[in-house]
Amino acid sequence: MSWQQLHIPAHGDQARRLQSLLETAGAAAVTLRDAGDEPLLEPAPGAMPLWQDTIVTALFPADRDPDALLAGIEHQFGASLPDSRVEMLADQSWERSWMDDFQPLRFGERLWIVPSWCEAPAPDAVNLRLDPGLAFGTGTHETTALCLEWLDAHPPTGRQVLDYGCGSGVLAIAALLLGAERAHVCDLDAQALTATRANAETNGVEDRLFCHDLQSVPGGADLMLANILAGPLMELAPHLAELTRPGGAILLSGILREQASEVCHHYQPWFELDAPVERGDWCLLAGIRRQAE
């Protein structure tokens, strides 16, 4: 079957409204992507952020009149959409055109993220099967990559891990595949927990992964993972310290380089922190929980 894609630039909250209008108009799928170069991180628990400038792409059968379709969307939207464009996908699978954008990624020495439609480049490596989906976090952004590389270099063998604000669950699942005994994850967003459960099942670790709301998170973590944003990380410092056992490790990401010293200041009452590990504009902070006095 042949398809057409309608691409509409949107600003701010316009994207959500356009998504709804396109779905109502009968789109087979609607996707949102960054129109510029603005990073979208693992969000704070419960947050559903979008880029400031977004491209909304809707998939329709090729026999739909694109001019009439766009006119109807503009009428409901209440404004013209002059920068919209139509792309024909004749005689090709729209799924394949989307899937080609995602290929296996290596992190450190032996950890790979491999989409389900790809062969593992290194079958004997630690291969985490993960497809882009509804929740955030596929390893493509520097903040997630820094965490995955740290986990590869410091396998959490036999440890109890807590992934606070789990998104897709990629960090918790990677920890389990690298030897963690069990992983607890939490997020306010039910969609994130649903995605995490599905990804854990795909990777055969569902029996060692436990999902929680933020009010029922267990303490005593040997390794605390929090790849969110600097603001929430600073607010959560006392709480994350309380959930990490003395002698346990913490891994913080989603931090711009210029924010690192302030984040360190909030965590130093409880943690001995290493020097930041930087990549691009971003950095990772790792440390050890001080022994209780």
mmCIF file of C-alpha atoms in Angstrom:
data_model
loop_
_atom_site.group_PDB
_atom_site.id
_atom_site.type_symbol
_atom_site.label_atom_id
_atom_site.label_comp_id
_atom_site.label_asym_id
_atom_site.label_seq_id
_atom_site.Cartn_x
_atom_site.Cartn_y
_atom_site.Cartn_z
ATOM 1 C CA MET A 1 0.000 0.000 0.000
ATOM 2 C CA SER A 2 1.214 3.518 -0.802
ATOM 3 C CA TRP A 3 1.242 6.279 1.778
ATOM 4 C CA GLN A 4 1.756 10.005 2.095
ATOM 5 C CA GLN A 5 3.228 11.945 4.995
ATOM 6 C CA LEU A 6 2.062 15.418 5.940
ATOM 7 C CA HIS A 7 4.825 17.386 7.716
ATOM 8 C CA ILE A 8 3.705 20.458 9.711
ATOM 9 C CA PRO A 9 6.080 22.737 11.654
ATOM 10 C CA ALA A 10 4.696 23.689 15.074
ATOM 11 C CA HIS A 11 5.756 25.950 17.887
ATOM 12 C CA GLY A 12 5.323 25.242 21.590
ATOM 13 C CA ASP A 13 1.980 23.750 22.568
ATOM 14 C CA GLN A 14 0.708 23.849 18.962
ATOM 15 C CA ALA A 15 2.191 20.398 18.430
ATOM 16 C CA ARG A 16 -0.161 18.647 20.842
ATOM 17 C CA ARG A 17 -3.196 20.336 19.277
ATOM 18 C CA LEU A 18 -2.108 19.460 15.760
ATOM 19 C CA GLN A 19 -1.460 15.877 16.833
ATOM 20 C CA SER A 20 -5.036 15.613 18.091
ATOM 21 C CA LEU A 21 -6.496 17.174 14.916
ATOM 22 C CA LEU A 22 -4.511 14.853 12.658
ATOM 23 C CA GLU A 23 -5.538 11.783 14.618
ATOM 24 C CA THR A 24 -9.174 12.882 14.379
ATOM 25 C CA ALA A 25 -8.710 13.334 10.617
ATOM 26 C CA GLY A 26 -7.819 9.655 10.347
ATOM 27 C CA ALA A 27 -4.019 9.593 10.410
ATOM 28 C CA ALA A 28 -2.627 6.072 10.642
ATOM 29 C CA ALA A 29 0.219 7.416 12.792
ATOM 30 C CA VAL A 30 1.424 10.753 14.125
ATOM 31 C CA THR A 31 5.008 11.384 15.235
ATOM 32 C CA LEU A 32 6.721 14.418 16.743
ATOM 33 C CA ARG A 33 10.384 15.299 16.244
ATOM 34 C CA ASP A 34 12.756 18.149 16.966
ATOM 35 C CA ALA A 35 12.737 20.869 14.282
ATOM 36 C CA GLY A 36 16.078 22.264 15.423
ATOM 37 C CA ASP A 37 18.808 21.032 17.712
ATOM 38 C CA GLU A 38 17.136 21.175 21.107
ATOM 39 C CA PRO A 39 17.838 18.153 23.330
ATOM 40 C CA LEU A 40 14.908 16.430 24.994
ATOM 41 C CA LEU A 41 16.075 14.502 28.018
ATOM 42 C CA GLU A 42 14.663 11.873 30.252
ATOM 43 C CA PRO A 43 12.023 14.182 31.781
ATOM 44 C CA ALA A 44 11.344 14.867 35.411
ATOM 45 C CA PRO A 45 8.924 12.272 36.794
ATOM 46 C CA GLY A 46 5.437 13.028 35.472
ATOM 47 C CA ALA A 47 6.551 15.634 32.934
ATOM 48 C CA MET A 48 5.703 15.306 29.235
ATOM 49 C CA PRO A 49 7.909 17.923 27.568
ATOM 50 C CA LEU A 50 8.167 18.813 23.882
ATOM 51 C CA TRP A 51 10.687 20.744 21.886
ATOM 52 C CA GLN A 52 10.018 24.425 21.410
ATOM 53 C CA ASP A 53 10.046 23.924 17.622
ATOM 54 C CA THR A 54 8.574 20.621 16.491
ATOM 55 C CA ILE A 55 7.779 18.867 13.220
ATOM 56 C CA VAL A 56 4.445 17.030 13.423
ATOM 57 C CA THR A 57 4.322 14.239 10.847
ATOM 58 C CA ALA A 58 1.083 12.402 10.030
ATOM 59 C CA LEU A 59 0.715 9.312 7.868
ATOM 60 C CA PHE A 60 -2.273 9.003 5.515
ATOM 61 C CA PRO A 61 -3.175 6.668 2.640
ATOM 62 C CA ALA A 62 -1.949 7.989 -0.703
ATOM 63 C CA ASP A 63 -5.486 8.285 -2.076
ATOM 64 C CA ARG A 64 -6.401 11.082 0.370
ATOM 65 C CA ASP A 65 -6.461 14.483 -1.348
ATOM 66 C CA PRO A 66 -3.558 16.322 0.359
ATOM 67 C CA ASP A 67 -4.901 19.816 -0.455
ATOM 68 C CA ALA A 68 -8.330 19.021 0.981
ATOM 69 C CA LEU A 69 -6.732 17.316 3.968
ATOM 70 C CA LEU A 70 -4.545 20.320 4.781
ATOM 71 C CA ALA A 71 -7.424 22.744 4.225
ATOM 72 C CA GLY A 72 -9.525 20.821 6.729
ATOM 73 C CA ILE A 73 -6.739 20.828 9.304
ATOM 74 C CA GLU A 74 -6.173 24.584 8.819
ATOM 75 C CA HIS A 75 -9.892 25.243 9.247
ATOM 76 C CA GLN A 76 -10.026 23.385 12.551
ATOM 77 C CA PHE A 77 -6.699 24.819 13.691
ATOM 78 C CA GLY A 78 -7.921 28.349 12.979
ATOM 79 C CA ALA A 79 -4.805 29.454 11.102
ATOM 80 C CA SER A 80 -2.954 28.759 7.884
ATOM 81 C CA LEU A 81 -0.002 26.368 7.901
ATOM 82 C CA PRO A 82 2.104 27.758 5.045
ATOM 83 C CA ASP A 83 5.262 25.744 5.768
ATOM 84 C CA SER A 84 3.542 22.373 5.583
ATOM 85 C CA ARG A 85 4.653 19.867 2.978
ATOM 86 C CA VAL A 86 3.541 16.494 1.676
ATOM 87 C CA GLU A 87 5.918 13.586 1.033
ATOM 88 C CA MET A 88 4.775 10.597 -1.000
ATOM 89 C CA LEU A 89 5.946 7.146 0.090
ATOM 90 C CA ALA A 90 4.941 5.222 -2.998
ATOM 91 C CA ASP A 91 5.605 1.481 -3.027
ATOM 92 C CA GLN A 92 7.594 1.456 0.181
ATOM 93 C CA SER A 93 6.855 0.488 3.733
ATOM 94 C CA TRP A 94 6.399 3.535 5.948
ATOM 95 C CA GLU A 95 7.494 1.387 8.866
ATOM 96 C CA ARG A 96 10.787 0.648 7.125
ATOM 97 C CA SER A 97 11.420 4.319 6.320
ATOM 98 C CA TRP A 98 11.048 5.046 10.054
ATOM 99 C CA MET A 99 13.027 2.045 11.233
ATOM 100 C CA ASP A 100 16.038 2.898 9.078
ATOM 101 C CA ASP A 101 16.707 5.911 11.318
ATOM 102 C CA PHE A 102 17.500 3.631 14.274
ATOM 103 C CA GLN A 103 20.501 1.300 14.228
ATOM 104 C CA PRO A 104 22.458 -0.571 16.949
ATOM 105 C CA LEU A 105 24.502 1.616 19.300
ATOM 106 C CA ARG A 106 27.509 0.578 21.369
ATOM 107 C CA PHE A 107 28.238 1.916 24.865
ATOM 108 C CA GLY A 108 31.601 1.160 26.391
ATOM 109 C CA GLU A 109 33.219 -2.204 25.799
ATOM 110 C CA ARG A 110 30.376 -4.700 25.705
ATOM 111 C CA LEU A 111 26.965 -3.022 26.047
ATOM 112 C CA TRP A 112 24.823 -2.527 22.943
ATOM 113 C CA ILE A 113 21.311 -1.220 22.362
ATOM 114 C CA VAL A 114 19.831 -3.120 19.443
ATOM 115 C CA PRO A 115 16.416 -2.422 17.828
ATOM 116 C CA SER A 116 14.260 -5.511 17.419
ATOM 117 C CA TRP A 117 14.503 -5.451 13.620
ATOM 118 C CA CYS A 118 18.339 -5.509 13.604
ATOM 119 C CA GLU A 119 20.797 -8.336 14.014
ATOM 120 C CA ALA A 120 23.085 -7.896 17.022
ATOM 121 C CA PRO A 121 26.491 -6.753 15.689
ATOM 122 C CA ALA A 122 28.200 -8.613 18.540
ATOM 123 C CA PRO A 123 26.085 -11.635 19.525
ATOM 124 C CA ASP A 124 28.280 -12.438 22.540
ATOM 125 C CA ALA A 125 28.042 -8.884 23.917
ATOM 126 C CA VAL A 126 25.414 -7.588 26.351
ATOM 127 C CA ASN A 127 22.625 -6.755 23.916
ATOM 128 C CA LEU A 128 19.707 -4.699 25.188
ATOM 129 C CA ARG A 129 16.746 -4.946 22.823
ATOM 130 C CA LEU A 130 14.965 -1.598 22.700
ATOM 131 C CA ASP A 131 12.772 0.083 20.103
ATOM 132 C CA PRO A 132 11.909 3.791 19.993
ATOM 133 C CA GLY A 133 8.501 4.146 21.539
ATOM 134 C CA LEU A 134 6.171 6.209 23.655
ATOM 135 C CA ALA A 135 8.474 6.775 26.592
ATOM 136 C CA PHE A 136 11.724 8.689 26.537
ATOM 137 C CA GLY A 137 15.192 7.206 26.467
ATOM 138 C CA THR A 138 16.752 5.124 23.723
ATOM 139 C CA GLY A 139 20.418 5.932 24.353
ATOM 140 C CA THR A 140 20.750 8.450 21.540
ATOM 141 C CA HIS A 141 21.250 11.505 23.751
ATOM 142 C CA GLU A 142 24.539 12.305 25.498
ATOM 143 C CA THR A 143 23.011 12.140 28.976
ATOM 144 C CA THR A 144 21.727 8.593 28.549
ATOM 145 C CA ALA A 145 24.882 7.524 26.728
ATOM 146 C CA LEU A 146 27.041 8.762 29.612
ATOM 147 C CA CYS A 147 25.012 6.663 32.054
ATOM 148 C CA LEU A 148 25.169 3.541 29.890
ATOM 149 C CA GLU A 149 28.915 3.852 29.445
ATOM 150 C CA TRP A 150 29.362 4.271 33.199
ATOM 151 C CA LEU A 151 27.283 1.139 33.828
ATOM 152 C CA ASP A 152 29.356 -0.806 31.298
ATOM 153 C CA ALA A 153 32.567 0.298 33.038
ATOM 154 C CA HIS A 154 31.161 -0.359 36.551
ATOM 155 C CA PRO A 155 28.977 -3.480 36.291
ATOM 156 C CA PRO A 156 26.515 -3.481 39.222
ATOM 157 C CA THR A 157 26.962 -7.195 39.892
ATOM 158 C CA GLY A 158 24.689 -8.408 42.688
ATOM 159 C CA ARG A 159 23.433 -4.901 43.480
ATOM 160 C CA GLN A 160 19.948 -3.552 44.113
ATOM 161 C CA VAL A 161 19.344 -0.671 41.696
ATOM 162 C CA LEU A 162 16.803 2.148 41.805
ATOM 163 C CA ASP A 163 16.041 4.074 38.594
ATOM 164 C CA TYR A 164 14.276 7.274 39.660
ATOM 165 C CA GLY A 165 12.272 8.713 36.754
ATOM 166 C CA CYS A 166 12.769 5.660 34.551
ATOM 167 C CA GLY A 167 11.380 6.768 31.161
ATOM 168 C CA SER A 168 11.807 3.720 28.943
ATOM 169 C CA GLY A 169 13.585 1.780 31.703
ATOM 170 C CA VAL A 170 16.756 1.607 29.617
ATOM 171 C CA LEU A 171 19.125 2.253 32.541
ATOM 172 C CA ALA A 172 17.494 -0.229 34.905
ATOM 173 C CA ILE A 173 17.363 -2.926 32.225
ATOM 174 C CA ALA A 174 20.990 -2.302 31.283
ATOM 175 C CA ALA A 175 21.937 -2.649 34.958
ATOM 176 C CA LEU A 176 20.112 -5.979 35.179
ATOM 177 C CA LEU A 177 21.747 -7.305 32.014
ATOM 178 C CA LEU A 178 25.112 -6.261 33.457
ATOM 179 C CA GLY A 179 24.570 -8.307 36.613
ATOM 180 C CA ALA A 180 22.364 -6.362 39.036
ATOM 181 C CA GLU A 181 20.339 -8.607 41.331
ATOM 182 C CA ARG A 182 17.142 -6.575 41.003
ATOM 183 C CA ALA A 183 16.007 -3.146 39.854
ATOM 184 C CA HIS A 184 13.257 -0.938 41.197
ATOM 185 C CA VAL A 185 11.926 1.797 38.924
ATOM 186 C CA CYS A 186 9.552 4.673 39.516
ATOM 187 C CA ASP A 187 7.839 7.371 37.497
ATOM 188 C CA LEU A 188 4.701 9.469 37.809
ATOM 189 C CA ASP A 189 3.895 8.779 34.166
ATOM 190 C CA ALA A 190 1.975 5.519 33.787
ATOM 191 C CA GLN A 191 3.065 5.382 30.133
ATOM 192 C CA ALA A 192 6.693 5.226 31.217
ATOM 193 C CA LEU A 193 6.008 2.329 33.589
ATOM 194 C CA THR A 194 4.077 0.490 30.868
ATOM 195 C CA ALA A 195 6.969 0.922 28.448
ATOM 196 C CA THR A 196 9.479 -0.167 31.089
ATOM 197 C CA ARG A 197 7.553 -3.356 31.862
ATOM 198 C CA ALA A 198 7.307 -4.205 28.151
ATOM 199 C CA ASN A 199 11.012 -3.540 27.585
ATOM 200 C CA ALA A 200 11.953 -5.637 30.620
ATOM 201 C CA GLU A 201 9.903 -8.538 29.259
ATOM 202 C CA THR A 202 11.538 -8.209 25.844
ATOM 203 C CA ASN A 203 14.933 -8.513 27.514
ATOM 204 C CA GLY A 204 13.984 -11.391 29.795
ATOM 205 C CA VAL A 205 14.470 -9.494 33.069
ATOM 206 C CA GLU A 206 10.854 -8.852 34.026
ATOM 207 C CA ASP A 207 11.138 -11.147 37.060
ATOM 208 C CA ARG A 208 13.852 -8.910 38.535
ATOM 209 C CA LEU A 209 12.326 -5.497 37.738
ATOM 210 C CA PHE A 210 9.729 -3.894 40.017
ATOM 211 C CA CYS A 211 7.661 -0.809 39.154
ATOM 212 C CA HIS A 212 6.508 1.710 41.776
ATOM 213 C CA ASP A 213 4.757 5.032 42.058
ATOM 214 C CA LEU A 214 6.767 7.738 43.759
ATOM 215 C CA GLN A 215 5.079 7.136 47.118
ATOM 216 C CA SER A 216 6.062 3.469 47.351
ATOM 217 C CA VAL A 217 9.716 3.540 46.319
ATOM 218 C CA PRO A 218 11.830 1.235 48.525
ATOM 219 C CA GLY A 219 15.013 2.496 50.128
ATOM 220 C CA GLY A 220 18.342 0.797 50.547
ATOM 221 C CA ALA A 221 19.530 1.144 46.954
ATOM 222 C CA ASP A 222 23.083 -0.006 46.285
ATOM 223 C CA LEU A 223 23.016 2.074 43.091
ATOM 224 C CA MET A 224 20.781 5.105 42.525
ATOM 225 C CA LEU A 225 20.212 6.166 38.902
ATOM 226 C CA ALA A 226 18.610 9.535 38.100
ATOM 227 C CA ASN A 227 18.824 10.805 34.529
ATOM 228 C CA ILE A 228 16.349 13.683 34.629
ATOM 229 C CA LEU A 229 17.139 17.422 34.782
ATOM 230 C CA ALA A 230 19.287 19.611 37.010
ATOM 231 C CA GLY A 231 16.356 21.421 38.647
ATOM 232 C CA PRO A 232 14.507 18.282 39.794
ATOM 233 C CA LEU A 233 17.808 16.661 40.761
ATOM 234 C CA MET A 234 18.603 19.521 43.127
ATOM 235 C CA GLU A 235 15.115 19.435 44.655
ATOM 236 C CA LEU A 236 15.334 15.658 45.100
ATOM 237 C CA ALA A 237 18.798 15.573 46.690
ATOM 238 C CA PRO A 238 17.660 14.837 50.288
ATOM 239 C CA HIS A 239 15.136 12.253 49.100
ATOM 240 C CA LEU A 240 17.566 10.417 46.819
ATOM 241 C CA ALA A 241 20.128 10.437 49.594
ATOM 242 C CA GLU A 242 17.570 8.871 51.938
ATOM 243 C CA LEU A 243 16.852 6.112 49.399
ATOM 244 C CA THR A 244 20.564 5.264 48.911
ATOM 245 C CA ARG A 245 22.236 3.086 51.513
ATOM 246 C CA PRO A 246 25.514 4.227 53.137
ATOM 247 C CA GLY A 247 28.329 3.127 50.862
ATOM 248 C CA GLY A 248 25.966 2.954 47.892
ATOM 249 C CA ALA A 249 26.656 4.683 44.582
ATOM 250 C CA ILE A 250 24.687 7.439 42.852
ATOM 251 C CA LEU A 251 24.647 8.363 39.174
ATOM 252 C CA LEU A 252 23.182 11.724 38.150
ATOM 253 C CA SER A 253 22.718 12.935 34.579
ATOM 254 C CA GLY A 254 20.719 15.446 32.557
ATOM 255 C CA ILE A 255 23.054 18.194 33.796
ATOM 256 C CA LEU A 256 24.523 20.963 31.660
ATOM 257 C CA ARG A 257 28.209 21.646 32.278
ATOM 258 C CA GLU A 258 27.496 25.055 33.797
ATOM 259 C CA GLN A 259 25.010 23.450 36.223
ATOM 260 C CA ALA A 260 27.416 20.818 37.553
ATOM 261 C CA SER A 261 28.852 22.823 40.452
ATOM 262 C CA GLU A 262 25.403 23.775 41.742
ATOM 263 C CA VAL A 263 24.156 20.190 41.542
ATOM 264 C CA CYS A 264 27.312 19.047 43.356
ATOM 265 C CA HIS A 265 26.631 21.589 46.095
ATOM 266 C CA HIS A 266 23.187 20.066 46.727
ATOM 267 C CA TYR A 267 24.552 16.505 46.986
ATOM 268 C CA GLN A 268 27.788 17.052 48.892
ATOM 269 C CA PRO A 269 26.166 16.851 52.366
ATOM 270 C CA TRP A 270 25.532 13.143 51.692
ATOM 271 C CA PHE A 271 27.855 12.038 48.865
ATOM 272 C CA GLU A 272 31.534 12.044 47.962
ATOM 273 C CA LEU A 273 31.332 13.007 44.287
ATOM 274 C CA ASP A 274 33.853 12.344 41.536
ATOM 275 C CA ALA A 275 34.817 14.999 38.993
ATOM 276 C CA PRO A 276 32.125 15.470 36.337
ATOM 277 C CA VAL A 277 32.390 13.375 33.184
ATOM 278 C CA GLU A 278 31.582 15.615 30.230
ATOM 279 C CA ARG A 279 30.308 15.065 26.709
ATOM 280 C CA GLY A 280 29.338 17.994 24.551
ATOM 281 C CA ASP A 281 27.343 20.429 26.665
ATOM 282 C CA TRP A 282 26.380 17.747 29.189
ATOM 283 C CA CYS A 283 27.919 16.006 32.148
ATOM 284 C CA LEU A 284 27.446 13.079 34.498
ATOM 285 C CA LEU A 285 28.073 13.061 38.240
ATOM 286 C CA ALA A 286 28.875 9.873 40.150
ATOM 287 C CA GLY A 287 29.585 9.434 43.826
ATOM 288 C CA ILE A 288 29.369 7.332 46.966
ATOM 289 C CA ARG A 289 26.955 7.791 49.872
ATOM 290 C CA ARG A 290 28.825 8.676 53.061
ATOM 291 C CA GLN A 291 28.551 6.347 56.006
ATOM 292 C CA ALA A 292 25.989 7.409 58.586
ATOM 293 C CA GLU A 293 27.518 9.231 61.508
#
